[in-house]
PDB file of C-alpha atoms in Angstrom:
ATOM      1  CA  MET A   1       0.000   0.000   0.000  1.00 70.00           C
ATOM      2  CA  SER A   2       1.380   3.425  -0.946  1.00 90.00           C
ATOM      3  CA  ILE A   3       2.178   6.125   1.605  1.00 95.00           C
ATOM      4  CA  ARG A   4      -0.481   8.852   1.557  1.00 97.00           C
ATOM      5  CA  ALA A   5       0.446  10.719   4.733  1.00 98.00           C
ATOM      6  CA  VAL A   6       3.460  11.472   6.917  1.00 98.00           C
ATOM      7  CA  LEU A   7       3.030  12.482  10.560  1.00 98.00           C
ATOM      8  CA  PHE A   8       5.842  14.256  12.400  1.00 98.00           C
ATOM      9  CA  ASP A   9       6.925  14.900  15.952  1.00 98.00           C
ATOM     10  CA  LEU A  10       8.348  18.426  16.489  1.00 98.00           C
ATOM     11  CA  ASP A  11      11.186  18.658  19.036  1.00 96.00           C
ATOM     12  CA  GLY A  12      14.229  16.650  17.988  1.00 94.00           C
ATOM     13  CA  THR A  13      12.590  15.681  14.706  1.00 97.00           C
ATOM     14  CA  LEU A  14      11.805  18.831  12.709  1.00 98.00           C
ATOM     15  CA  LEU A  15      13.054  21.373  15.247  1.00 98.00           C
ATOM     16  CA  ASP A  16      16.726  21.108  16.218  1.00 96.00           C
ATOM     17  CA  ARG A  17      15.844  21.778  19.814  1.00 95.00           C
ATOM     18  CA  ASP A  18      19.349  21.349  21.236  1.00 93.00           C
ATOM     19  CA  THR A  19      20.786  24.020  18.933  1.00 95.00           C
ATOM     20  CA  SER A  20      17.751  26.278  19.392  1.00 97.00           C
ATOM     21  CA  LEU A  21      17.922  26.035  23.173  1.00 97.00           C
ATOM     22  CA  ALA A  22      21.630  26.831  23.306  1.00 96.00           C
ATOM     23  CA  LEU A  23      21.067  29.880  21.089  1.00 98.00           C
ATOM     24  CA  PHE A  24      18.231  31.075  23.303  1.00 98.00           C
ATOM     25  CA  VAL A  25      20.060  30.599  26.600  1.00 98.00           C
ATOM     26  CA  ARG A  26      23.137  32.449  25.325  1.00 97.00           C
ATOM     27  CA  ASP A  27      20.940  35.287  24.098  1.00 97.00           C
ATOM     28  CA  GLN A  28      19.059  35.445  27.400  1.00 97.00           C
ATOM     29  CA  TYR A  29      22.322  35.483  29.352  1.00 97.00           C
ATOM     30  CA  ASP A  30      23.513  38.467  27.309  1.00 97.00           C
ATOM     31  CA  ARG A  31      20.278  40.377  27.923  1.00 96.00           C
ATOM     32  CA  TYR A  32      20.118  39.995  31.720  1.00 96.00           C
ATOM     33  CA  SER A  33      22.849  41.713  33.714  1.00 94.00           C
ATOM     34  CA  GLN A  34      21.844  39.637  36.779  1.00 94.00           C
ATOM     35  CA  PHE A  35      23.528  36.609  35.177  1.00 95.00           C
ATOM     36  CA  GLN A  36      26.872  38.286  34.570  1.00 89.00           C
ATOM     37  CA  LEU A  37      28.444  37.125  37.850  1.00 91.00           C
ATOM     38  CA  VAL A  38      28.270  33.579  36.489  1.00 95.00           C
ATOM     39  CA  ASP A  39      30.543  32.402  33.664  1.00 97.00           C
ATOM     40  CA  LYS A  40      28.484  32.265  30.474  1.00 97.00           C
ATOM     41  CA  ASP A  41      29.542  28.775  29.380  1.00 97.00           C
ATOM     42  CA  ILE A  42      28.920  27.362  32.864  1.00 97.00           C
ATOM     43  CA  PHE A  43      25.472  28.995  32.968  1.00 97.00           C
ATOM     44  CA  VAL A  44      24.501  27.641  29.544  1.00 97.00           C
ATOM     45  CA  GLN A  45      25.793  24.141  30.297  1.00 97.00           C
ATOM     46  CA  ARG A  46      23.918  23.989  33.602  1.00 97.00           C
ATOM     47  CA  PHE A  47      20.687  25.217  32.009  1.00 97.00           C
ATOM     48  CA  ILE A  48      20.909  22.492  29.349  1.00 96.00           C
ATOM     49  CA  GLU A  49      21.602  19.827  31.998  1.00 96.00           C
ATOM     50  CA  LEU A  50      18.621  20.884  34.099  1.00 97.00           C
ATOM     51  CA  ASP A  51      16.367  21.111  31.026  1.00 95.00           C
ATOM     52  CA  ASN A  52      16.962  17.384  30.334  1.00 91.00           C
ATOM     53  CA  HIS A  53      16.035  17.551  26.639  1.00 85.00           C
ATOM     54  CA  GLY A  54      12.840  19.435  27.421  1.00 87.00           C
ATOM     55  CA  TYR A  55      11.437  16.942  29.902  1.00 85.00           C
ATOM     56  CA  VAL A  56      11.821  19.354  32.829  1.00 92.00           C
ATOM     57  CA  TRP A  57       9.631  22.430  32.505  1.00 90.00           C
ATOM     58  CA  LYS A  58      11.392  25.756  32.699  1.00 95.00           C
ATOM     59  CA  ASP A  59       9.786  26.963  35.959  1.00 96.00           C
ATOM     60  CA  LYS A  60      11.831  24.301  37.759  1.00 97.00           C
ATOM     61  CA  VAL A  61      14.934  25.049  35.686  1.00 98.00           C
ATOM     62  CA  TYR A  62      14.904  28.762  36.472  1.00 98.00           C
ATOM     63  CA  GLN A  63      14.170  28.227  40.165  1.00 98.00           C
ATOM     64  CA  GLN A  64      17.125  25.848  40.381  1.00 97.00           C
ATOM     65  CA  LEU A  65      19.464  28.206  38.503  1.00 97.00           C
ATOM     66  CA  ILE A  66      18.553  31.166  40.723  1.00 97.00           C
ATOM     67  CA  ASP A  67      19.189  29.045  43.806  1.00 97.00           C
ATOM     68  CA  GLU A  68      22.450  27.426  42.636  1.00 97.00           C
ATOM     69  CA  PHE A  69      24.076  30.602  41.351  1.00 97.00           C
ATOM     70  CA  ALA A  70      22.552  32.911  44.003  1.00 95.00           C
ATOM     71  CA  ILE A  71      21.121  35.172  41.281  1.00 95.00           C
ATOM     72  CA  ARG A  72      19.489  38.301  42.699  1.00 95.00           C
ATOM     73  CA  GLY A  73      17.250  40.998  41.273  1.00 95.00           C
ATOM     74  CA  ILE A  74      15.226  38.859  38.880  1.00 95.00           C
ATOM     75  CA  GLY A  75      12.447  36.343  39.545  1.00 96.00           C
ATOM     76  CA  TRP A  76      11.957  32.979  37.890  1.00 97.00           C
ATOM     77  CA  THR A  77       8.525  34.038  36.604  1.00 97.00           C
ATOM     78  CA  ASP A  78      10.086  36.905  34.642  1.00 97.00           C
ATOM     79  CA  LEU A  79      12.650  34.553  33.133  1.00 97.00           C
ATOM     80  CA  LEU A  80       9.984  31.967  32.307  1.00 97.00           C
ATOM     81  CA  ASN A  81       7.872  34.580  30.529  1.00 97.00           C
ATOM     82  CA  ASP A  82      10.930  35.678  28.575  1.00 98.00           C
ATOM     83  CA  TYR A  83      11.466  32.055  27.544  1.00 97.00           C
ATOM     84  CA  LEU A  84       7.831  31.599  26.516  1.00 96.00           C
ATOM     85  CA  ASN A  85       7.861  34.777  24.446  1.00 96.00           C
ATOM     86  CA  GLY A  86      11.389  34.605  23.093  1.00 97.00           C
ATOM     87  CA  PHE A  87      12.295  30.981  22.370  1.00 98.00           C
ATOM     88  CA  LYS A  88      10.553  31.073  18.992  1.00 98.00           C
ATOM     89  CA  ARG A  89      13.008  33.701  17.771  1.00 98.00           C
ATOM     90  CA  GLN A  90      15.872  31.218  18.125  1.00 98.00           C
ATOM     91  CA  CYS A  91      14.181  28.191  16.548  1.00 98.00           C
ATOM     92  CA  VAL A  92      16.316  26.315  14.017  1.00 98.00           C
ATOM     93  CA  GLY A  93      15.180  23.408  11.869  1.00 98.00           C
ATOM     94  CA  PHE A  94      17.252  20.374  10.944  1.00 98.00           C
ATOM     95  CA  PRO A  95      19.008  20.260   7.543  1.00 97.00           C
ATOM     96  CA  ASN A  96      16.794  19.572   4.505  1.00 98.00           C
ATOM     97  CA  LEU A  97      13.630  20.320   6.508  1.00 98.00           C
ATOM     98  CA  VAL A  98      11.952  22.679   4.051  1.00 98.00           C
ATOM     99  CA  SER A  99      13.034  20.864   0.882  1.00 98.00           C
ATOM    100  CA  MET A 100      11.855  17.498   2.241  1.00 98.00           C
ATOM    101  CA  LEU A 101       8.429  18.802   3.295  1.00 98.00           C
ATOM    102  CA  THR A 102       8.000  20.727   0.037  1.00 98.00           C
ATOM    103  CA  GLN A 103       8.741  17.626  -2.026  1.00 97.00           C
ATOM    104  CA  LEU A 104       6.297  15.535  -0.027  1.00 97.00           C
ATOM    105  CA  LYS A 105       3.612  18.194  -0.358  1.00 97.00           C
ATOM    106  CA  ASN A 106       4.196  18.572  -4.096  1.00 96.00           C
ATOM    107  CA  ASN A 107       3.819  14.798  -4.459  1.00 94.00           C
ATOM    108  CA  GLY A 108       0.360  14.998  -2.891  1.00 96.00           C
ATOM    109  CA  THR A 109       1.368  13.559   0.485  1.00 97.00           C
ATOM    110  CA  LYS A 110      -0.699  14.784   3.447  1.00 98.00           C
ATOM    111  CA  LEU A 111       1.288  16.130   6.397  1.00 98.00           C
ATOM    112  CA  ALA A 112       0.446  16.367  10.094  1.00 98.00           C
ATOM    113  CA  LEU A 113       2.246  17.513  13.218  1.00 98.00           C
ATOM    114  CA  VAL A 114       1.665  15.458  16.384  1.00 98.00           C
ATOM    115  CA  SER A 115       3.506  17.035  19.303  1.00 98.00           C
ATOM    116  CA  ASN A 116       3.416  16.867  23.068  1.00 96.00           C
ATOM    117  CA  GLY A 117       3.680  20.161  24.937  1.00 92.00           C
ATOM    118  CA  TYR A 118       1.941  23.449  25.634  1.00 93.00           C
ATOM    119  CA  GLY A 119      -0.294  24.469  22.750  1.00 96.00           C
ATOM    120  CA  GLN A 120       0.564  28.066  21.917  1.00 96.00           C
ATOM    121  CA  PHE A 121       4.242  27.664  22.804  1.00 96.00           C
ATOM    122  CA  GLN A 122       4.705  24.653  20.533  1.00 97.00           C
ATOM    123  CA  PHE A 123       2.631  26.212  17.764  1.00 98.00           C
ATOM    124  CA  ASP A 124       4.722  29.404  17.873  1.00 98.00           C
ATOM    125  CA  ASN A 125       7.902  27.338  17.554  1.00 98.00           C
ATOM    126  CA  PHE A 126       6.375  25.335  14.704  1.00 98.00           C
ATOM    127  CA  LYS A 127       5.394  28.529  12.853  1.00 98.00           C
ATOM    128  CA  ALA A 128       8.855  29.982  13.432  1.00 98.00           C
ATOM    129  CA  LEU A 129      10.331  27.222  11.263  1.00 98.00           C
ATOM    130  CA  GLY A 130       8.413  28.613   8.264  1.00 98.00           C
ATOM    131  CA  ILE A 131       6.736  25.296   7.422  1.00 98.00           C
ATOM    132  CA  SER A 132       3.213  25.590   8.849  1.00 98.00           C
ATOM    133  CA  HIS A 133       1.659  26.332   5.433  1.00 98.00           C
ATOM    134  CA  LEU A 134       2.714  22.877   4.237  1.00 98.00           C
ATOM    135  CA  PHE A 135       0.756  20.984   6.910  1.00 98.00           C
ATOM    136  CA  ASN A 136      -2.809  19.724   6.681  1.00 98.00           C
ATOM    137  CA  GLU A 137      -3.278  19.167  10.427  1.00 98.00           C
ATOM    138  CA  VAL A 138      -1.606  20.210  13.685  1.00 98.00           C
ATOM    139  CA  LEU A 139      -2.254  18.238  16.882  1.00 98.00           C
ATOM    140  CA  ILE A 140      -0.591  19.492  20.075  1.00 98.00           C
ATOM    141  CA  SER A 141      -1.252  17.580  23.271  1.00 98.00           C
ATOM    142  CA  GLU A 142      -2.508  20.467  25.425  1.00 97.00           C
ATOM    143  CA  TRP A 143      -5.031  21.525  22.788  1.00 98.00           C
ATOM    144  CA  MET A 144      -6.153  17.959  22.018  1.00 97.00           C
ATOM    145  CA  GLY A 145      -6.453  16.756  25.608  1.00 97.00           C
ATOM    146  CA  LEU A 146      -4.425  13.743  24.468  1.00 98.00           C
ATOM    147  CA  ARG A 147      -0.725  13.042  24.833  1.00 97.00           C
ATOM    148  CA  LYS A 148       1.689  10.637  23.183  1.00 98.00           C
ATOM    149  CA  PRO A 149       2.089   7.693  23.718  1.00 98.00           C
ATOM    150  CA  ASP A 150      -1.730   7.489  24.041  1.00 98.00           C
ATOM    151  CA  PRO A 151      -2.861   5.703  20.859  1.00 98.00           C
ATOM    152  CA  ALA A 152      -5.888   8.001  20.686  1.00 98.00           C
ATOM    153  CA  ILE A 153      -3.839  10.989  19.470  1.00 98.00           C
ATOM    154  CA  PHE A 154      -2.428   8.962  16.560  1.00 98.00           C
ATOM    155  CA  ILE A 155      -5.868   7.619  15.673  1.00 98.00           C
ATOM    156  CA  LEU A 156      -7.283  11.156  15.767  1.00 98.00           C
ATOM    157  CA  ALA A 157      -4.532  12.393  13.450  1.00 98.00           C
ATOM    158  CA  LEU A 158      -5.241   9.611  10.948  1.00 98.00           C
ATOM    159  CA  SER A 159      -8.952  10.421  11.082  1.00 98.00           C
ATOM    160  CA  LYS A 160      -8.351  14.119  10.446  1.00 98.00           C
ATOM    161  CA  LEU A 161      -6.146  13.259   7.463  1.00 98.00           C
ATOM    162  CA  GLY A 162      -8.607  10.689   6.132  1.00 98.00           C
ATOM    163  CA  VAL A 163      -6.053   7.881   5.824  1.00 98.00           C
ATOM    164  CA  GLU A 164      -5.611   4.382   7.230  1.00 98.00           C
ATOM    165  CA  ALA A 165      -2.704   3.498   9.518  1.00 98.00           C
ATOM    166  CA  GLU A 166      -1.179   1.343   6.781  1.00 97.00           C
ATOM    167  CA  GLU A 167      -1.011   4.394   4.510  1.00 97.00           C
ATOM    168  CA  ALA A 168       0.949   6.527   6.970  1.00 98.00           C
ATOM    169  CA  LEU A 169       4.444   7.056   8.348  1.00 98.00           C
ATOM    170  CA  PHE A 170       5.225   8.552  11.719  1.00 98.00           C
ATOM    171  CA  VAL A 171       8.614  10.268  12.042  1.00 98.00           C
ATOM    172  CA  GLY A 172       9.954  10.929  15.534  1.00 97.00           C
ATOM    173  CA  ASP A 173      12.992  10.768  17.799  1.00 94.00           C
ATOM    174  CA  HIS A 174      11.541   9.310  21.020  1.00 93.00           C
ATOM    175  CA  PRO A 175      11.647   5.482  21.255  1.00 93.00           C
ATOM    176  CA  GLU A 176       8.495   5.223  23.400  1.00 94.00           C
ATOM    177  CA  ASN A 177       6.305   8.237  22.648  1.00 96.00           C
ATOM    178  CA  ASP A 178       6.956   8.257  18.908  1.00 97.00           C
ATOM    179  CA  ILE A 179       8.190   4.891  17.684  1.00 96.00           C
ATOM    180  CA  ARG A 180       6.598   2.237  19.868  1.00 96.00           C
ATOM    181  CA  ALA A 181       3.368   4.208  20.211  1.00 98.00           C
ATOM    182  CA  SER A 182       2.860   4.779  16.475  1.00 98.00           C
ATOM    183  CA  ARG A 183       3.730   1.165  15.625  1.00 98.00           C
ATOM    184  CA  ALA A 184       1.150   0.028  18.169  1.00 98.00           C
ATOM    185  CA  VAL A 185      -1.644   1.511  16.043  1.00 98.00           C
ATOM    186  CA  GLY A 186      -0.263   0.092  12.796  1.00 98.00           C
ATOM    187  CA  ILE A 187       1.624   3.121  11.472  1.00 98.00           C
ATOM    188  CA  THR A 188       5.072   2.569   9.945  1.00 97.00           C
ATOM    189  CA  ALA A 189       7.516   4.146  12.390  1.00 97.00           C
ATOM    190  CA  VAL A 190      10.564   6.095  11.241  1.00 97.00           C
ATOM    191  CA  TRP A 191      13.137   6.844  13.940  1.00 96.00           C
ATOM    192  CA  LYS A 192      15.155   9.998  13.378  1.00 96.00           C
ATOM    193  CA  ARG A 193      18.267   8.924  15.182  1.00 90.00           C
ATOM    194  CA  ASN A 194      18.735  10.738  18.473  1.00 80.00           C
ATOM    195  CA  ASN A 195      22.361  10.993  19.573  1.00 71.00           C
ATOM    196  CA  ALA A 196      21.266  11.262  23.196  1.00 66.00           C
ATOM    197  CA  ILE A 197      19.766   7.769  22.953  1.00 62.00           C
ATOM    198  CA  SER A 198      22.236   4.997  22.238  1.00 59.00           C
ATOM    199  CA  LEU A 199      19.932   2.064  22.918  1.00 69.00           C
ATOM    200  CA  HIS A 200      18.495  -0.073  20.154  1.00 77.00           C
ATOM    201  CA  VAL A 201      15.214   1.345  18.877  1.00 85.00           C
ATOM    202  CA  ASP A 202      12.769  -1.076  17.301  1.00 89.00           C
ATOM    203  CA  ALA A 203      11.715   1.097  14.370  1.00 95.00           C
ATOM    204  CA  ASP A 204      10.643   0.120  10.848  1.00 95.00           C
ATOM    205  CA  VAL A 205      13.026   2.656   9.323  1.00 95.00           C
ATOM    206  CA  ILE A 206      15.990   4.586  10.774  1.00 94.00           C
ATOM    207  CA  ILE A 207      17.201   7.875   9.295  1.00 95.00           C
ATOM    208  CA  ASP A 208      19.925  10.364  10.211  1.00 94.00           C
ATOM    209  CA  ASP A 209      18.806  13.138   7.879  1.00 96.00           C
ATOM    210  CA  LEU A 210      15.312  14.320   6.992  1.00 97.00           C
ATOM    211  CA  GLY A 211      16.217  14.236   3.318  1.00 96.00           C
ATOM    212  CA  GLU A 212      16.327  10.424   3.480  1.00 96.00           C
ATOM    213  CA  LEU A 213      12.557  10.341   3.875  1.00 96.00           C
ATOM    214  CA  ILE A 214      11.909  11.226   0.244  1.00 94.00           C
ATOM    215  CA  GLN A 215      13.539   8.092  -1.087  1.00 89.00           C
ATOM    216  CA  TYR A 216      11.643   5.899   1.356  1.00 88.00           C
ATOM    217  CA  VAL A 217       8.244   7.407   0.579  1.00 89.00           C
ATOM    218  CA  ARG A 218       8.842   7.042  -3.171  1.00 84.00           C
ATOM    219  CA  SER A 219       9.872   3.398  -2.816  1.00 75.00           C
TER     220      SER A 219
END
């Protein structure tokens, strides 16, 4: 059966979150004089450690940073709001992102985003990549009331696209939330290799570059 739709995770799949986060934290450090008593590289490294690839929300990260480095004169809520409003300006996509999506779209393939996270924040980051016009559907966990790896969010995405599971690919970087969960509902799972995860991932297809998807969909 031919592939009629491709569903994508956002962070670590389309959005190079590690690069984007480092750019944001360095920019934030430069803008707040309260941080200047701490070495910039140490501050950035500690932020990234505490963030844990996005699985620790930033209220906890900022509270911990303020405590560890004895930062005075700025509250964690101000820093969190700056993050919420400013992260999108530092968003960077992975190589071949736009060309890959454009080719799929031009070939008549339906596209959907299925992302965990806070609705407006994730949507702003998605739009910042300049690719939102190529997508047929956008499902973000907060807005849907469903969260990966719940099979219901994958089933809803397929329904919105009007395709069967056997006609779809899901592309993601998380072994459980993306790969195992999408396979469980019968979708072909494509693992975009995550360098932070060295374990074996039981995916149908493994890619290192988004551009590799084109060849697979055509075949």
